[in-house]
């Protein structure tokens, strides 16, 4: 069943227009009595039945609310230093499928990729579209947002989170395995975790010192050294196991 995210609060009877209307009526060629999932911006998800389709809107009525909880208990934001090529697209797509709450891209000191403001704007639009498609496919109940920030802006946001971790390869090399689990143990449902990942060249000592001074903690992600596009998937999978499968 097709899933649509609506930028409005829950309503039992709703009219949709724009892209969702086009997709229902033109792409999927739906008709009255067909059913879809609708997800509102307050994370309410329902099964809705089409009542009517007009030239510019589709009217739907709630059949039942979705009962299965599909979101991780804690909100995990992935902050990635600009990687090369299309790796950021992969991180957003698969990270959304694995339950990430949001994404922040920032220019790491080791980043090879250099995107000016105009290119960042276009890339942000593309990434948010990728996140939406991945959220629909994986039946998410929240739509992750992708933002760009400078290093200074990223650090200024640390205070908005209940915990901030830095995925650091030197910690993995030294066999550090406790910080991630300890952080999971401290966080309760609804709290926010930010995890910072470096680009291909890793995070510099200068960046590490700045992040730690702002309250972030270093953590290893197992004994193996992971690529910049793999490490976020490890973190999200570990969170899913800890909060969902092991409970």
PDB file of C-alpha atoms in Angstrom:
ATOM      1  CA  UNK A   1       0.000   0.000   0.000  1.00  0.00           C
ATOM      2  CA  UNK A   2       1.370   3.407  -0.981  1.00  0.00           C
ATOM      3  CA  UNK A   3       2.538   5.758   1.788  1.00  0.00           C
ATOM      4  CA  UNK A   4       2.339   9.568   1.722  1.00  0.00           C
ATOM      5  CA  UNK A   5       3.771  12.158   4.122  1.00  0.00           C
ATOM      6  CA  UNK A   6       1.596  15.239   4.629  1.00  0.00           C
ATOM      7  CA  UNK A   7       2.848  18.527   6.014  1.00  0.00           C
ATOM      8  CA  UNK A   8      -0.188  19.091   8.238  1.00  0.00           C
ATOM      9  CA  UNK A   9      -1.569  17.877  11.550  1.00  0.00           C
ATOM     10  CA  UNK A  10      -3.771  14.804  11.826  1.00  0.00           C
ATOM     11  CA  UNK A  11      -7.327  14.947  10.517  1.00  0.00           C
ATOM     12  CA  UNK A  12      -9.770  12.066  10.169  1.00  0.00           C
ATOM     13  CA  UNK A  13     -10.950  13.457   6.831  1.00  0.00           C
ATOM     14  CA  UNK A  14      -8.330  15.158   4.717  1.00  0.00           C
ATOM     15  CA  UNK A  15      -7.910  16.746   1.310  1.00  0.00           C
ATOM     16  CA  UNK A  16      -4.532  16.413  -0.392  1.00  0.00           C
ATOM     17  CA  UNK A  17      -3.271  18.327  -3.387  1.00  0.00           C
ATOM     18  CA  UNK A  18       0.006  19.020  -5.168  1.00  0.00           C
ATOM     19  CA  UNK A  19       2.508  16.206  -5.548  1.00  0.00           C
ATOM     20  CA  UNK A  20       0.478  13.657  -3.555  1.00  0.00           C
ATOM     21  CA  UNK A  21      -2.617  14.377  -5.668  1.00  0.00           C
ATOM     22  CA  UNK A  22      -0.588  13.996  -8.861  1.00  0.00           C
ATOM     23  CA  UNK A  23       0.941  10.723  -7.701  1.00  0.00           C
ATOM     24  CA  UNK A  24      -2.386   9.214  -6.625  1.00  0.00           C
ATOM     25  CA  UNK A  25      -4.391  10.296  -9.636  1.00  0.00           C
ATOM     26  CA  UNK A  26      -1.853  10.323 -12.493  1.00  0.00           C
ATOM     27  CA  UNK A  27       0.964   7.962 -11.533  1.00  0.00           C
ATOM     28  CA  UNK A  28      -0.873   5.298  -9.521  1.00  0.00           C
ATOM     29  CA  UNK A  29      -4.228   5.928 -11.265  1.00  0.00           C
ATOM     30  CA  UNK A  30      -6.114   5.377  -8.037  1.00  0.00           C
ATOM     31  CA  UNK A  31      -9.867   5.654  -7.743  1.00  0.00           C
ATOM     32  CA  UNK A  32     -12.551   5.872  -5.048  1.00  0.00           C
ATOM     33  CA  UNK A  33     -12.311   3.153  -2.374  1.00  0.00           C
ATOM     34  CA  UNK A  34      -8.587   2.586  -2.911  1.00  0.00           C
ATOM     35  CA  UNK A  35      -6.614   2.744   0.328  1.00  0.00           C
ATOM     36  CA  UNK A  36      -3.282   4.380   1.227  1.00  0.00           C
ATOM     37  CA  UNK A  37      -1.204   5.148   4.277  1.00  0.00           C
ATOM     38  CA  UNK A  38      -1.117   8.817   5.318  1.00  0.00           C
ATOM     39  CA  UNK A  39       1.501  10.138   7.751  1.00  0.00           C
ATOM     40  CA  UNK A  40       0.912  13.573   9.303  1.00  0.00           C
ATOM     41  CA  UNK A  41       3.588  15.925  10.617  1.00  0.00           C
ATOM     42  CA  UNK A  42       2.698  15.009  14.209  1.00  0.00           C
ATOM     43  CA  UNK A  43       3.740  11.399  13.345  1.00  0.00           C
ATOM     44  CA  UNK A  44       0.158  10.109  13.371  1.00  0.00           C
ATOM     45  CA  UNK A  45      -0.125   7.432  10.685  1.00  0.00           C
ATOM     46  CA  UNK A  46      -3.442   6.126   9.371  1.00  0.00           C
ATOM     47  CA  UNK A  47      -4.887   3.886   6.716  1.00  0.00           C
ATOM     48  CA  UNK A  48      -7.204   6.090   4.671  1.00  0.00           C
ATOM     49  CA  UNK A  49      -9.700   5.365   1.930  1.00  0.00           C
ATOM     50  CA  UNK A  50     -10.188   7.606  -1.075  1.00  0.00           C
ATOM     51  CA  UNK A  51     -13.642   9.184  -1.120  1.00  0.00           C
ATOM     52  CA  UNK A  52     -13.262  11.208  -4.296  1.00  0.00           C
ATOM     53  CA  UNK A  53     -10.659  12.465  -6.764  1.00  0.00           C
ATOM     54  CA  UNK A  54     -11.139  15.878  -8.371  1.00  0.00           C
ATOM     55  CA  UNK A  55      -8.989  17.835 -10.790  1.00  0.00           C
ATOM     56  CA  UNK A  56      -6.858  19.395  -8.032  1.00  0.00           C
ATOM     57  CA  UNK A  57      -7.459  17.394  -4.871  1.00  0.00           C
ATOM     58  CA  UNK A  58      -8.083  13.943  -3.411  1.00  0.00           C
ATOM     59  CA  UNK A  59     -10.441  13.548  -0.458  1.00  0.00           C
ATOM     60  CA  UNK A  60      -9.689  10.700   1.934  1.00  0.00           C
ATOM     61  CA  UNK A  61     -11.247   9.379   5.128  1.00  0.00           C
ATOM     62  CA  UNK A  62      -9.613   7.464   7.959  1.00  0.00           C
ATOM     63  CA  UNK A  63     -10.216   3.719   8.127  1.00  0.00           C
ATOM     64  CA  UNK A  64      -7.943   2.996  11.091  1.00  0.00           C
ATOM     65  CA  UNK A  65      -4.778   4.218  12.769  1.00  0.00           C
ATOM     66  CA  UNK A  66      -1.525   2.381  12.257  1.00  0.00           C
ATOM     67  CA  UNK A  67      -0.799   0.554  15.500  1.00  0.00           C
ATOM     68  CA  UNK A  68       2.764  -0.719  14.976  1.00  0.00           C
ATOM     69  CA  UNK A  69       5.469   1.634  16.286  1.00  0.00           C
ATOM     70  CA  UNK A  70       8.106   2.020  13.569  1.00  0.00           C
ATOM     71  CA  UNK A  71      10.308   4.768  15.038  1.00  0.00           C
ATOM     72  CA  UNK A  72      13.361   4.269  17.230  1.00  0.00           C
ATOM     73  CA  UNK A  73      12.621   5.255  20.854  1.00  0.00           C
ATOM     74  CA  UNK A  74      15.401   7.874  20.770  1.00  0.00           C
ATOM     75  CA  UNK A  75      15.916  10.498  18.067  1.00  0.00           C
ATOM     76  CA  UNK A  76      19.284   9.950  16.398  1.00  0.00           C
ATOM     77  CA  UNK A  77      20.741  12.676  14.183  1.00  0.00           C
ATOM     78  CA  UNK A  78      23.624  11.752  11.885  1.00  0.00           C
ATOM     79  CA  UNK A  79      26.187  14.508  11.220  1.00  0.00           C
ATOM     80  CA  UNK A  80      28.470  13.652   8.297  1.00  0.00           C
ATOM     81  CA  UNK A  81      31.538  15.478   7.072  1.00  0.00           C
ATOM     82  CA  UNK A  82      31.141  16.075   3.337  1.00  0.00           C
ATOM     83  CA  UNK A  83      32.081  12.763   1.653  1.00  0.00           C
ATOM     84  CA  UNK A  84      33.101  12.279  -1.967  1.00  0.00           C
ATOM     85  CA  UNK A  85      30.799  11.418  -4.863  1.00  0.00           C
ATOM     86  CA  UNK A  86      27.303  10.224  -4.045  1.00  0.00           C
ATOM     87  CA  UNK A  87      28.106   8.767  -0.633  1.00  0.00           C
ATOM     88  CA  UNK A  88      25.956  11.338   1.148  1.00  0.00           C
ATOM     89  CA  UNK A  89      22.972  10.222  -0.915  1.00  0.00           C
ATOM     90  CA  UNK A  90      23.628   6.648   0.224  1.00  0.00           C
ATOM     91  CA  UNK A  91      23.966   7.704   3.864  1.00  0.00           C
ATOM     92  CA  UNK A  92      20.642   9.554   3.747  1.00  0.00           C
ATOM     93  CA  UNK A  93      18.795   6.811   1.894  1.00  0.00           C
ATOM     94  CA  UNK A  94      19.926   3.861   3.988  1.00  0.00           C
ATOM     95  CA  UNK A  95      20.114   5.894   7.185  1.00  0.00           C
ATOM     96  CA  UNK A  96      16.453   6.788   6.734  1.00  0.00           C
ATOM     97  CA  UNK A  97      15.559   3.132   6.232  1.00  0.00           C
ATOM     98  CA  UNK A  98      17.437   2.291   9.444  1.00  0.00           C
ATOM     99  CA  UNK A  99      15.598   4.899  11.512  1.00  0.00           C
ATOM    100  CA  UNK A 100      17.679   8.095  11.582  1.00  0.00           C
ATOM    101  CA  UNK A 101      15.683  11.081  12.805  1.00  0.00           C
ATOM    102  CA  UNK A 102      17.647  13.755  10.901  1.00  0.00           C
ATOM    103  CA  UNK A 103      20.864  14.415   9.006  1.00  0.00           C
ATOM    104  CA  UNK A 104      23.369  17.277   9.110  1.00  0.00           C
ATOM    105  CA  UNK A 105      26.120  17.610   6.495  1.00  0.00           C
ATOM    106  CA  UNK A 106      29.129  19.771   7.314  1.00  0.00           C
ATOM    107  CA  UNK A 107      32.472  20.603   5.621  1.00  0.00           C
ATOM    108  CA  UNK A 108      35.074  18.579   7.497  1.00  0.00           C
ATOM    109  CA  UNK A 109      38.673  19.744   7.454  1.00  0.00           C
ATOM    110  CA  UNK A 110      39.587  16.549   5.567  1.00  0.00           C
ATOM    111  CA  UNK A 111      36.657  16.768   3.136  1.00  0.00           C
ATOM    112  CA  UNK A 112      37.681  16.572  -0.513  1.00  0.00           C
ATOM    113  CA  UNK A 113      34.195  17.641  -1.632  1.00  0.00           C
ATOM    114  CA  UNK A 114      33.721  21.421  -1.712  1.00  0.00           C
ATOM    115  CA  UNK A 115      30.165  22.639  -2.212  1.00  0.00           C
ATOM    116  CA  UNK A 116      29.336  26.345  -2.388  1.00  0.00           C
ATOM    117  CA  UNK A 117      26.026  27.733  -1.093  1.00  0.00           C
ATOM    118  CA  UNK A 118      24.247  27.322  -4.442  1.00  0.00           C
ATOM    119  CA  UNK A 119      25.346  23.724  -4.832  1.00  0.00           C
ATOM    120  CA  UNK A 120      24.462  22.980  -1.206  1.00  0.00           C
ATOM    121  CA  UNK A 121      20.924  24.250  -1.776  1.00  0.00           C
ATOM    122  CA  UNK A 122      20.409  22.001  -4.800  1.00  0.00           C
ATOM    123  CA  UNK A 123      21.975  19.029  -3.039  1.00  0.00           C
ATOM    124  CA  UNK A 124      19.827  19.608   0.045  1.00  0.00           C
ATOM    125  CA  UNK A 125      16.674  19.518  -2.081  1.00  0.00           C
ATOM    126  CA  UNK A 126      17.788  16.277  -3.709  1.00  0.00           C
ATOM    127  CA  UNK A 127      18.728  14.713  -0.377  1.00  0.00           C
ATOM    128  CA  UNK A 128      15.384  15.592   1.212  1.00  0.00           C
ATOM    129  CA  UNK A 129      13.633  13.999  -1.759  1.00  0.00           C
ATOM    130  CA  UNK A 130      15.742  10.858  -1.284  1.00  0.00           C
ATOM    131  CA  UNK A 131      14.851  10.847   2.423  1.00  0.00           C
ATOM    132  CA  UNK A 132      11.135  11.146   1.604  1.00  0.00           C
ATOM    133  CA  UNK A 133      11.234   8.265  -0.872  1.00  0.00           C
ATOM    134  CA  UNK A 134      13.189   6.103   1.582  1.00  0.00           C
ATOM    135  CA  UNK A 135      10.765   6.966   4.408  1.00  0.00           C
ATOM    136  CA  UNK A 136       7.805   5.982   2.229  1.00  0.00           C
ATOM    137  CA  UNK A 137       9.471   2.739   1.188  1.00  0.00           C
ATOM    138  CA  UNK A 138      10.438   1.753   4.748  1.00  0.00           C
ATOM    139  CA  UNK A 139       7.060   2.814   6.211  1.00  0.00           C
ATOM    140  CA  UNK A 140       8.483   5.404   8.574  1.00  0.00           C
ATOM    141  CA  UNK A 141       6.181   7.467  10.787  1.00  0.00           C
ATOM    142  CA  UNK A 142       8.538  10.447  10.814  1.00  0.00           C
ATOM    143  CA  UNK A 143      10.127  12.149   7.826  1.00  0.00           C
ATOM    144  CA  UNK A 144      13.847  12.894   8.379  1.00  0.00           C
ATOM    145  CA  UNK A 145      15.111  16.316   7.332  1.00  0.00           C
ATOM    146  CA  UNK A 146      18.529  16.968   5.799  1.00  0.00           C
ATOM    147  CA  UNK A 147      20.350  20.197   6.635  1.00  0.00           C
ATOM    148  CA  UNK A 148      23.741  21.723   5.866  1.00  0.00           C
ATOM    149  CA  UNK A 149      25.786  23.485   8.540  1.00  0.00           C
ATOM    150  CA  UNK A 150      29.243  24.909   9.042  1.00  0.00           C
ATOM    151  CA  UNK A 151      31.484  23.415  11.713  1.00  0.00           C
ATOM    152  CA  UNK A 152      30.727  26.408  13.945  1.00  0.00           C
ATOM    153  CA  UNK A 153      26.978  26.009  13.428  1.00  0.00           C
ATOM    154  CA  UNK A 154      27.209  22.274  14.134  1.00  0.00           C
ATOM    155  CA  UNK A 155      29.003  22.843  17.439  1.00  0.00           C
ATOM    156  CA  UNK A 156      26.452  25.517  18.401  1.00  0.00           C
ATOM    157  CA  UNK A 157      23.737  22.871  18.113  1.00  0.00           C
ATOM    158  CA  UNK A 158      25.343  20.440  20.567  1.00  0.00           C
ATOM    159  CA  UNK A 159      23.337  21.914  23.434  1.00  0.00           C
ATOM    160  CA  UNK A 160      20.070  20.890  21.784  1.00  0.00           C
ATOM    161  CA  UNK A 161      20.922  17.201  22.266  1.00  0.00           C
ATOM    162  CA  UNK A 162      20.896  15.024  25.355  1.00  0.00           C
ATOM    163  CA  UNK A 163      24.142  13.366  24.243  1.00  0.00           C
ATOM    164  CA  UNK A 164      26.727  13.962  21.518  1.00  0.00           C
ATOM    165  CA  UNK A 165      29.109  11.248  20.328  1.00  0.00           C
ATOM    166  CA  UNK A 166      32.044  11.350  17.921  1.00  0.00           C
ATOM    167  CA  UNK A 167      32.649   8.166  15.952  1.00  0.00           C
ATOM    168  CA  UNK A 168      36.457   8.123  16.085  1.00  0.00           C
ATOM    169  CA  UNK A 169      38.600   5.509  14.390  1.00  0.00           C
ATOM    170  CA  UNK A 170      41.417   5.898  16.926  1.00  0.00           C
ATOM    171  CA  UNK A 171      38.973   4.840  19.646  1.00  0.00           C
ATOM    172  CA  UNK A 172      38.150   1.734  17.601  1.00  0.00           C
ATOM    173  CA  UNK A 173      41.850   0.972  17.116  1.00  0.00           C
ATOM    174  CA  UNK A 174      42.385   1.180  20.876  1.00  0.00           C
ATOM    175  CA  UNK A 175      39.506  -1.232  21.480  1.00  0.00           C
ATOM    176  CA  UNK A 176      37.155   1.276  23.149  1.00  0.00           C
ATOM    177  CA  UNK A 177      33.705  -0.339  23.211  1.00  0.00           C
ATOM    178  CA  UNK A 178      31.979   1.015  26.317  1.00  0.00           C
ATOM    179  CA  UNK A 179      30.946   4.581  25.431  1.00  0.00           C
ATOM    180  CA  UNK A 180      28.238   3.703  22.904  1.00  0.00           C
ATOM    181  CA  UNK A 181      26.502   1.206  25.178  1.00  0.00           C
ATOM    182  CA  UNK A 182      26.816   3.530  28.173  1.00  0.00           C
ATOM    183  CA  UNK A 183      25.188   6.317  26.153  1.00  0.00           C
ATOM    184  CA  UNK A 184      22.316   4.061  25.103  1.00  0.00           C
ATOM    185  CA  UNK A 185      21.825   3.044  28.744  1.00  0.00           C
ATOM    186  CA  UNK A 186      21.542   6.675  29.851  1.00  0.00           C
ATOM    187  CA  UNK A 187      19.082   7.841  27.196  1.00  0.00           C
ATOM    188  CA  UNK A 188      15.340   7.493  27.671  1.00  0.00           C
ATOM    189  CA  UNK A 189      12.571   7.395  25.093  1.00  0.00           C
ATOM    190  CA  UNK A 190      12.150  10.722  23.328  1.00  0.00           C
ATOM    191  CA  UNK A 191      15.653  11.988  24.080  1.00  0.00           C
ATOM    192  CA  UNK A 192      18.025  13.181  21.371  1.00  0.00           C
ATOM    193  CA  UNK A 193      21.399  11.810  20.330  1.00  0.00           C
ATOM    194  CA  UNK A 194      23.774  13.437  17.833  1.00  0.00           C
ATOM    195  CA  UNK A 195      26.561  11.327  16.348  1.00  0.00           C
ATOM    196  CA  UNK A 196      29.336  13.006  14.345  1.00  0.00           C
ATOM    197  CA  UNK A 197      31.159  11.136  11.564  1.00  0.00           C
ATOM    198  CA  UNK A 198      34.182  12.375   9.664  1.00  0.00           C
ATOM    199  CA  UNK A 199      34.676  12.300   5.881  1.00  0.00           C
ATOM    200  CA  UNK A 200      37.006   9.823   4.136  1.00  0.00           C
ATOM    201  CA  UNK A 201      40.107  11.357   5.714  1.00  0.00           C
ATOM    202  CA  UNK A 202      38.585  11.175   9.173  1.00  0.00           C
ATOM    203  CA  UNK A 203      38.291  13.955  11.731  1.00  0.00           C
ATOM    204  CA  UNK A 204      41.403  15.995  12.515  1.00  0.00           C
ATOM    205  CA  UNK A 205      42.800  16.417  16.023  1.00  0.00           C
ATOM    206  CA  UNK A 206      41.758  20.078  15.822  1.00  0.00           C
ATOM    207  CA  UNK A 207      38.139  19.074  15.139  1.00  0.00           C
ATOM    208  CA  UNK A 208      38.191  16.436  17.864  1.00  0.00           C
ATOM    209  CA  UNK A 209      39.423  18.962  20.417  1.00  0.00           C
ATOM    210  CA  UNK A 210      36.738  21.491  19.434  1.00  0.00           C
ATOM    211  CA  UNK A 211      33.990  18.877  19.620  1.00  0.00           C
ATOM    212  CA  UNK A 212      35.170  17.560  22.979  1.00  0.00           C
ATOM    213  CA  UNK A 213      35.425  21.084  24.388  1.00  0.00           C
ATOM    214  CA  UNK A 214      31.764  21.533  23.422  1.00  0.00           C
ATOM    215  CA  UNK A 215      30.742  18.416  25.343  1.00  0.00           C
ATOM    216  CA  UNK A 216      31.021  15.565  22.839  1.00  0.00           C
ATOM    217  CA  UNK A 217      32.437  12.157  23.782  1.00  0.00           C
ATOM    218  CA  UNK A 218      34.593   9.840  21.674  1.00  0.00           C
ATOM    219  CA  UNK A 219      33.307   6.371  20.904  1.00  0.00           C
ATOM    220  CA  UNK A 220      34.450   3.337  18.976  1.00  0.00           C
ATOM    221  CA  UNK A 221      32.165   1.345  16.692  1.00  0.00           C
ATOM    222  CA  UNK A 222      33.505  -2.153  17.168  1.00  0.00           C
ATOM    223  CA  UNK A 223      37.012  -3.458  16.455  1.00  0.00           C
ATOM    224  CA  UNK A 224      36.976  -2.817  12.700  1.00  0.00           C
ATOM    225  CA  UNK A 225      37.688   0.456  10.904  1.00  0.00           C
ATOM    226  CA  UNK A 226      34.581   1.467   8.939  1.00  0.00           C
ATOM    227  CA  UNK A 227      34.192   3.659   5.876  1.00  0.00           C
ATOM    228  CA  UNK A 228      32.487   7.026   6.265  1.00  0.00           C
ATOM    229  CA  UNK A 229      29.362   5.717   4.541  1.00  0.00           C
ATOM    230  CA  UNK A 230      29.293   2.478   6.563  1.00  0.00           C
ATOM    231  CA  UNK A 231      29.795   3.810  10.078  1.00  0.00           C
ATOM    232  CA  UNK A 232      26.350   5.502  10.389  1.00  0.00           C
ATOM    233  CA  UNK A 233      24.670   2.237   9.397  1.00  0.00           C
ATOM    234  CA  UNK A 234      26.565   0.390  12.122  1.00  0.00           C
ATOM    235  CA  UNK A 235      25.471   2.966  14.699  1.00  0.00           C
ATOM    236  CA  UNK A 236      21.802   2.867  13.667  1.00  0.00           C
ATOM    237  CA  UNK A 237      21.758  -0.930  13.513  1.00  0.00           C
ATOM    238  CA  UNK A 238      23.307  -1.110  16.989  1.00  0.00           C
ATOM    239  CA  UNK A 239      20.616   1.280  18.270  1.00  0.00           C
ATOM    240  CA  UNK A 240      17.882  -0.847  16.691  1.00  0.00           C
ATOM    241  CA  UNK A 241      19.263  -3.975  18.323  1.00  0.00           C
ATOM    242  CA  UNK A 242      19.628  -2.320  21.723  1.00  0.00           C
ATOM    243  CA  UNK A 243      16.277  -0.521  21.853  1.00  0.00           C
ATOM    244  CA  UNK A 244      14.062  -2.782  19.735  1.00  0.00           C
ATOM    245  CA  UNK A 245      15.328  -6.347  19.326  1.00  0.00           C
ATOM    246  CA  UNK A 246      16.888  -6.963  22.737  1.00  0.00           C
ATOM    247  CA  UNK A 247      13.938  -5.638  24.749  1.00  0.00           C
TER     248      UNK A 247
END
